[in-house]
JSON list of C-alpha atoms in Angstrom, two decimals:
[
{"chain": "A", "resi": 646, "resn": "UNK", "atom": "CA", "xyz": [-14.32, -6.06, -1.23]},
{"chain": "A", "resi": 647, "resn": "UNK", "atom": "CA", "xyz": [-14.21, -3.61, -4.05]},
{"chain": "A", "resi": 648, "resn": "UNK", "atom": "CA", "xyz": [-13.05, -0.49, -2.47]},
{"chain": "A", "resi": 649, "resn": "UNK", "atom": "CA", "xyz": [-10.65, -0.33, 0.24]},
{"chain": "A", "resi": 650, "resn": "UNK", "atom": "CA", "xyz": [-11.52, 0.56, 4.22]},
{"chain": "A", "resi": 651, "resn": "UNK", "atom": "CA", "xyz": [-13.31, 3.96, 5.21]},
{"chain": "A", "resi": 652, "resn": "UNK", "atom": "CA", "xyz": [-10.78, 6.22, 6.79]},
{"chain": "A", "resi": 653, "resn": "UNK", "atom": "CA", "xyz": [-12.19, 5.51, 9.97]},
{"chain": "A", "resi": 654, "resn": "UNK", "atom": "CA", "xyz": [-12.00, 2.12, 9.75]},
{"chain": "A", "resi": 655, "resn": "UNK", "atom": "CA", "xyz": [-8.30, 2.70, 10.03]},
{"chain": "A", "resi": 656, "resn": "UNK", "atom": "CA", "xyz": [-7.68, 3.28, 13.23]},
{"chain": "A", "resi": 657, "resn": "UNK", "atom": "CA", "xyz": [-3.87, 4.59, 15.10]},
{"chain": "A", "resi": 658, "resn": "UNK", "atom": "CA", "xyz": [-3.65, 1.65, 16.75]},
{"chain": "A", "resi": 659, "resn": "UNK", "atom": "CA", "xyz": [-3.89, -1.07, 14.37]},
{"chain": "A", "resi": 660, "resn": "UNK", "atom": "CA", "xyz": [-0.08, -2.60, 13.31]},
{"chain": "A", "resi": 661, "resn": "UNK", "atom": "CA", "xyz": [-0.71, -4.95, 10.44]},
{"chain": "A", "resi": 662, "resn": "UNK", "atom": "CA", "xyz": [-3.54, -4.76, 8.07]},
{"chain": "A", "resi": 663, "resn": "UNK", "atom": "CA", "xyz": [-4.54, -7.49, 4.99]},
{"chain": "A", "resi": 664, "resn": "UNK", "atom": "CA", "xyz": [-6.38, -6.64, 2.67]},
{"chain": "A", "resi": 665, "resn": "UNK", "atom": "CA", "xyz": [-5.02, -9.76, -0.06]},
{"chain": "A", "resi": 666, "resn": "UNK", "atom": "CA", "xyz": [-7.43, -11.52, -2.22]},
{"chain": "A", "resi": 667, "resn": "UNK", "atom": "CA", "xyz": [-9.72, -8.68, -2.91]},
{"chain": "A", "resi": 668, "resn": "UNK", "atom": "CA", "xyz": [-10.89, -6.64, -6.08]},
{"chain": "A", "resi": 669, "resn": "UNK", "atom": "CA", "xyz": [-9.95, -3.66, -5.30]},
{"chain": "A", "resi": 670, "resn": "UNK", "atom": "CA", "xyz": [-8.98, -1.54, -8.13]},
{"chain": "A", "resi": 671, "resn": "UNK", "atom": "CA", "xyz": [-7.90, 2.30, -6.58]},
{"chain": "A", "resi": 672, "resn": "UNK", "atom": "CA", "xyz": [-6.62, 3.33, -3.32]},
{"chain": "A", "resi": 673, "resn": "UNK", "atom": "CA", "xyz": [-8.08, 7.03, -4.13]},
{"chain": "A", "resi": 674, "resn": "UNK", "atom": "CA", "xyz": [-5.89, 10.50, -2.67]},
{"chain": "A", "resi": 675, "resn": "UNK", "atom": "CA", "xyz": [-8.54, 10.18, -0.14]},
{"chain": "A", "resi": 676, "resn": "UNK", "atom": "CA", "xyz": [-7.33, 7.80, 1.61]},
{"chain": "A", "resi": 677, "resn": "UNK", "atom": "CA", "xyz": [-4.24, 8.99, 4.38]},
{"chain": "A", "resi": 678, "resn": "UNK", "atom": "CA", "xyz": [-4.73, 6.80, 7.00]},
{"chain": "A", "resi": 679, "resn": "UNK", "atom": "CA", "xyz": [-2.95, 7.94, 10.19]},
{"chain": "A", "resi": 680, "resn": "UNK", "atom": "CA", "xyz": [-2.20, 4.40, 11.33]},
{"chain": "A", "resi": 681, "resn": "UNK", "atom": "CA", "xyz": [1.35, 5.44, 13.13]},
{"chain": "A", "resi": 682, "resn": "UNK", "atom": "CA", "xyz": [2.07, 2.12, 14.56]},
{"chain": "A", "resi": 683, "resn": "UNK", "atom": "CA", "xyz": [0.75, 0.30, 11.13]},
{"chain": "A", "resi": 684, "resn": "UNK", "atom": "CA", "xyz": [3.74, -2.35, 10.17]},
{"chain": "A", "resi": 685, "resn": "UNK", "atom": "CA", "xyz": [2.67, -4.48, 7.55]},
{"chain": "A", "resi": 686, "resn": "UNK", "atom": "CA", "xyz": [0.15, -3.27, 4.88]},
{"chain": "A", "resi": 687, "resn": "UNK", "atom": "CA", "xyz": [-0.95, -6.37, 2.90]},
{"chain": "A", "resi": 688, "resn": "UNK", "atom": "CA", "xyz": [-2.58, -5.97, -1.06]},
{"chain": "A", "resi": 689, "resn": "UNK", "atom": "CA", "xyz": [-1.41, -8.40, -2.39]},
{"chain": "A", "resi": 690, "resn": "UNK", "atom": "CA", "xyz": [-3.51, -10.59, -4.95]},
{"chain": "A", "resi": 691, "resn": "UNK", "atom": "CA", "xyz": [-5.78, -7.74, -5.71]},
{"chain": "A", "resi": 692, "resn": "UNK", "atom": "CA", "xyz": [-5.61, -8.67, -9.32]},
{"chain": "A", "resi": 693, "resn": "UNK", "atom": "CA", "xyz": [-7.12, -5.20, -10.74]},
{"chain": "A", "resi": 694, "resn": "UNK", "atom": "CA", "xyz": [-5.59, -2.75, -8.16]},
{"chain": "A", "resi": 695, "resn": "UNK", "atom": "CA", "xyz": [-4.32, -0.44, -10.92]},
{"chain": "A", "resi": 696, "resn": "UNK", "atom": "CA", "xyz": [-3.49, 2.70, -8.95]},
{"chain": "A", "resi": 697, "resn": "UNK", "atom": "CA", "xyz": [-2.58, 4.05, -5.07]},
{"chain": "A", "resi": 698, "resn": "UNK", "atom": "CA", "xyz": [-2.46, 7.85, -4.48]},
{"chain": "A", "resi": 699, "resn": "UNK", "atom": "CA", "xyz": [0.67, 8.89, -2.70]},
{"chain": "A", "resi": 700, "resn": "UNK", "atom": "CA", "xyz": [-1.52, 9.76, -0.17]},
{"chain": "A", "resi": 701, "resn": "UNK", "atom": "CA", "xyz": [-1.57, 6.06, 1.46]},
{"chain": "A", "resi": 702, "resn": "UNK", "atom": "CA", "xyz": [1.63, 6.83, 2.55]},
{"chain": "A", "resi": 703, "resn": "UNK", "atom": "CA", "xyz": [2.08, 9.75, 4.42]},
{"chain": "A", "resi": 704, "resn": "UNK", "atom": "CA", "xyz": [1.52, 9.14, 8.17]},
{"chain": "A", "resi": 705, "resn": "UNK", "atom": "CA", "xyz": [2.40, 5.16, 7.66]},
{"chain": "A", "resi": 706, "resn": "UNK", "atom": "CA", "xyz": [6.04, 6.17, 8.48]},
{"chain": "A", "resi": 707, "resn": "UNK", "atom": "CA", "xyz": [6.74, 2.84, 10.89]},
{"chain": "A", "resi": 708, "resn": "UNK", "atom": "CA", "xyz": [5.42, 0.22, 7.96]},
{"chain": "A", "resi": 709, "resn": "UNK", "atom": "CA", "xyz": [7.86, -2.39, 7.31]},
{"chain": "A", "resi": 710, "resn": "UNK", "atom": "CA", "xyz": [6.31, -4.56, 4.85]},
{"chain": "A", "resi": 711, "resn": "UNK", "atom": "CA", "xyz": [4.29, -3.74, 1.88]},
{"chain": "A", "resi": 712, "resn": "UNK", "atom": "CA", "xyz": [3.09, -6.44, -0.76]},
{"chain": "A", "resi": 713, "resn": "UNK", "atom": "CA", "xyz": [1.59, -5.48, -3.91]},
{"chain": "A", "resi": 714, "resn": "UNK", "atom": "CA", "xyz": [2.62, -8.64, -5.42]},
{"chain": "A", "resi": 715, "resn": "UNK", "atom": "CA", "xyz": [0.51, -9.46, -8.39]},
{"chain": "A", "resi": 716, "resn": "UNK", "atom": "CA", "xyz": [-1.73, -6.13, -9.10]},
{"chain": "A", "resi": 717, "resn": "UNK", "atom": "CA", "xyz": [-1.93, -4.45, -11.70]},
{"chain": "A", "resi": 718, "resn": "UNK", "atom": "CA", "xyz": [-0.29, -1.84, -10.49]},
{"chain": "A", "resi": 719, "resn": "UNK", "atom": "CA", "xyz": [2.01, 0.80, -13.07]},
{"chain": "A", "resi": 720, "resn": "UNK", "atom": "CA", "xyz": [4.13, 2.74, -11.19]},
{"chain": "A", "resi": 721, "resn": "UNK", "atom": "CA", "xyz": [4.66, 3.38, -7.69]},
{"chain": "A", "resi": 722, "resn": "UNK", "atom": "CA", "xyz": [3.74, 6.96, -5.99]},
{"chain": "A", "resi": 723, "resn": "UNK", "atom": "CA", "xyz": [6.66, 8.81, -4.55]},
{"chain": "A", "resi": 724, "resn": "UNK", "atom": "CA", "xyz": [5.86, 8.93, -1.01]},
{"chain": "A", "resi": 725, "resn": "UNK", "atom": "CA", "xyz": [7.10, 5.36, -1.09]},
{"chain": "A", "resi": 726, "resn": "UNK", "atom": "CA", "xyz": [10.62, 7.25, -0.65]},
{"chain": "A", "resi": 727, "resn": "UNK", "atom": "CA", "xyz": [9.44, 8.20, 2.74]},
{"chain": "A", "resi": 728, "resn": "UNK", "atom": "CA", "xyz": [8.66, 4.68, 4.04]},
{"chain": "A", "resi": 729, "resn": "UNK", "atom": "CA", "xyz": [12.22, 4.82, 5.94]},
{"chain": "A", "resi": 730, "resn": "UNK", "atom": "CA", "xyz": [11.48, 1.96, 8.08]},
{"chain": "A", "resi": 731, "resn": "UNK", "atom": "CA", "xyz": [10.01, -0.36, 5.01]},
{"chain": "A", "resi": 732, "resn": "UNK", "atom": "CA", "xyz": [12.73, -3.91, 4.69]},
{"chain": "A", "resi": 733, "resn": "UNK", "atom": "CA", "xyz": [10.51, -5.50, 2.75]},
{"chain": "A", "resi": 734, "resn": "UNK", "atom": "CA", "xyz": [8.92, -4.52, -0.79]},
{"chain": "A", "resi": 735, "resn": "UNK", "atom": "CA", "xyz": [7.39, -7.42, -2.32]},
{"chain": "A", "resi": 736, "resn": "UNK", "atom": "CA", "xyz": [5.97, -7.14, -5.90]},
{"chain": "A", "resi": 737, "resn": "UNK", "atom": "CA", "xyz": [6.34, -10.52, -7.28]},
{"chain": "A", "resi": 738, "resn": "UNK", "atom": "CA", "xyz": [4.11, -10.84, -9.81]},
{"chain": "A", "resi": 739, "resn": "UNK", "atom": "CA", "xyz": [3.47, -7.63, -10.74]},
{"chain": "A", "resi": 740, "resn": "UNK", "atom": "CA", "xyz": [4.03, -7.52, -14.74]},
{"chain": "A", "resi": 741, "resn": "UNK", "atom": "CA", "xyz": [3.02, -3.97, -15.20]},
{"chain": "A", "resi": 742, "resn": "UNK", "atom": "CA", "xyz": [4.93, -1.88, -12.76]},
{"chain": "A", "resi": 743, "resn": "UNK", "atom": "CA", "xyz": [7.79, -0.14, -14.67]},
{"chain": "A", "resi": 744, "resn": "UNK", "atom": "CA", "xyz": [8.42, 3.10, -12.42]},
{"chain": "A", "resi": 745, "resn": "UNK", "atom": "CA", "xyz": [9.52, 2.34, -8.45]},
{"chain": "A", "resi": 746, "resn": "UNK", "atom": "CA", "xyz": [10.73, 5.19, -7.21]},
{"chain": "A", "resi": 747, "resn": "UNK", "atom": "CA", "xyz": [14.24, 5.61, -5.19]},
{"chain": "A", "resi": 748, "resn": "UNK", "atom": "CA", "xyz": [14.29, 3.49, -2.17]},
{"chain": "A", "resi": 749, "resn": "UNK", "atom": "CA", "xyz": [17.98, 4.99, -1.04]},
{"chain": "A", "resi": 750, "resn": "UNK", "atom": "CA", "xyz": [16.02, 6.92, 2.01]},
{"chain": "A", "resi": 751, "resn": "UNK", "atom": "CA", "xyz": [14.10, 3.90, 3.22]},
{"chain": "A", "resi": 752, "resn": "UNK", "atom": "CA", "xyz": [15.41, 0.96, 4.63]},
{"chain": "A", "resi": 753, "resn": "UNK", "atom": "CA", "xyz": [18.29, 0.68, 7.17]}
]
């Protein structure tokens, strides 16, 4: 998979969703999934994922775990503030990221 889920592939009832071992390479701005019950968002090993619009993040307020371990990613959008309920961030592997924003809010 190249390109990540149609927005109405993600439905408000789904709670975890993998999407590891793929090519993607851009979660685009338009993609806001209203997933409200979402908890664990899975992209890891997406080896050329390079970029995610802050936009991913808006109505995925319950998610606890994210992985982006070994992308490409550079820097992490903002709205990653907002994940309040997030305990686990896991970017092992992920040699280019050099801006994560403040966690302070998120977490318990």
């Amino acid at each position: 998979m190249k390109e990540p889920p149609d927005a109405e592939e993600w439905t408000e009832n789904l709670k975890r969703v993998s999407l590891i071992y793929n090519q993607i390479q851009e979660i685009p701005s338009s993609h806001s999934p209203r997933c409200l019950s979402l908890s664990t968002l899975l992209l890891g090993n997406n080896t050329y994922l390079q970029f995610i619009a802050g936009s991913l993040f808006e109505q995925l307020h319950g998610l606890n775990v994210l992985d982006l371990s070994h992308t490409i990613i550079e820097k992490l959008p903002a709205s990653v503030s907002d994940l309040v309920c997030l305990t686990a961030l896991l970017l092992e592997g992920s040699k280019r990221l050099s801006h994560v924003p403040s966690l302070k809010n998120s977490g318990h």
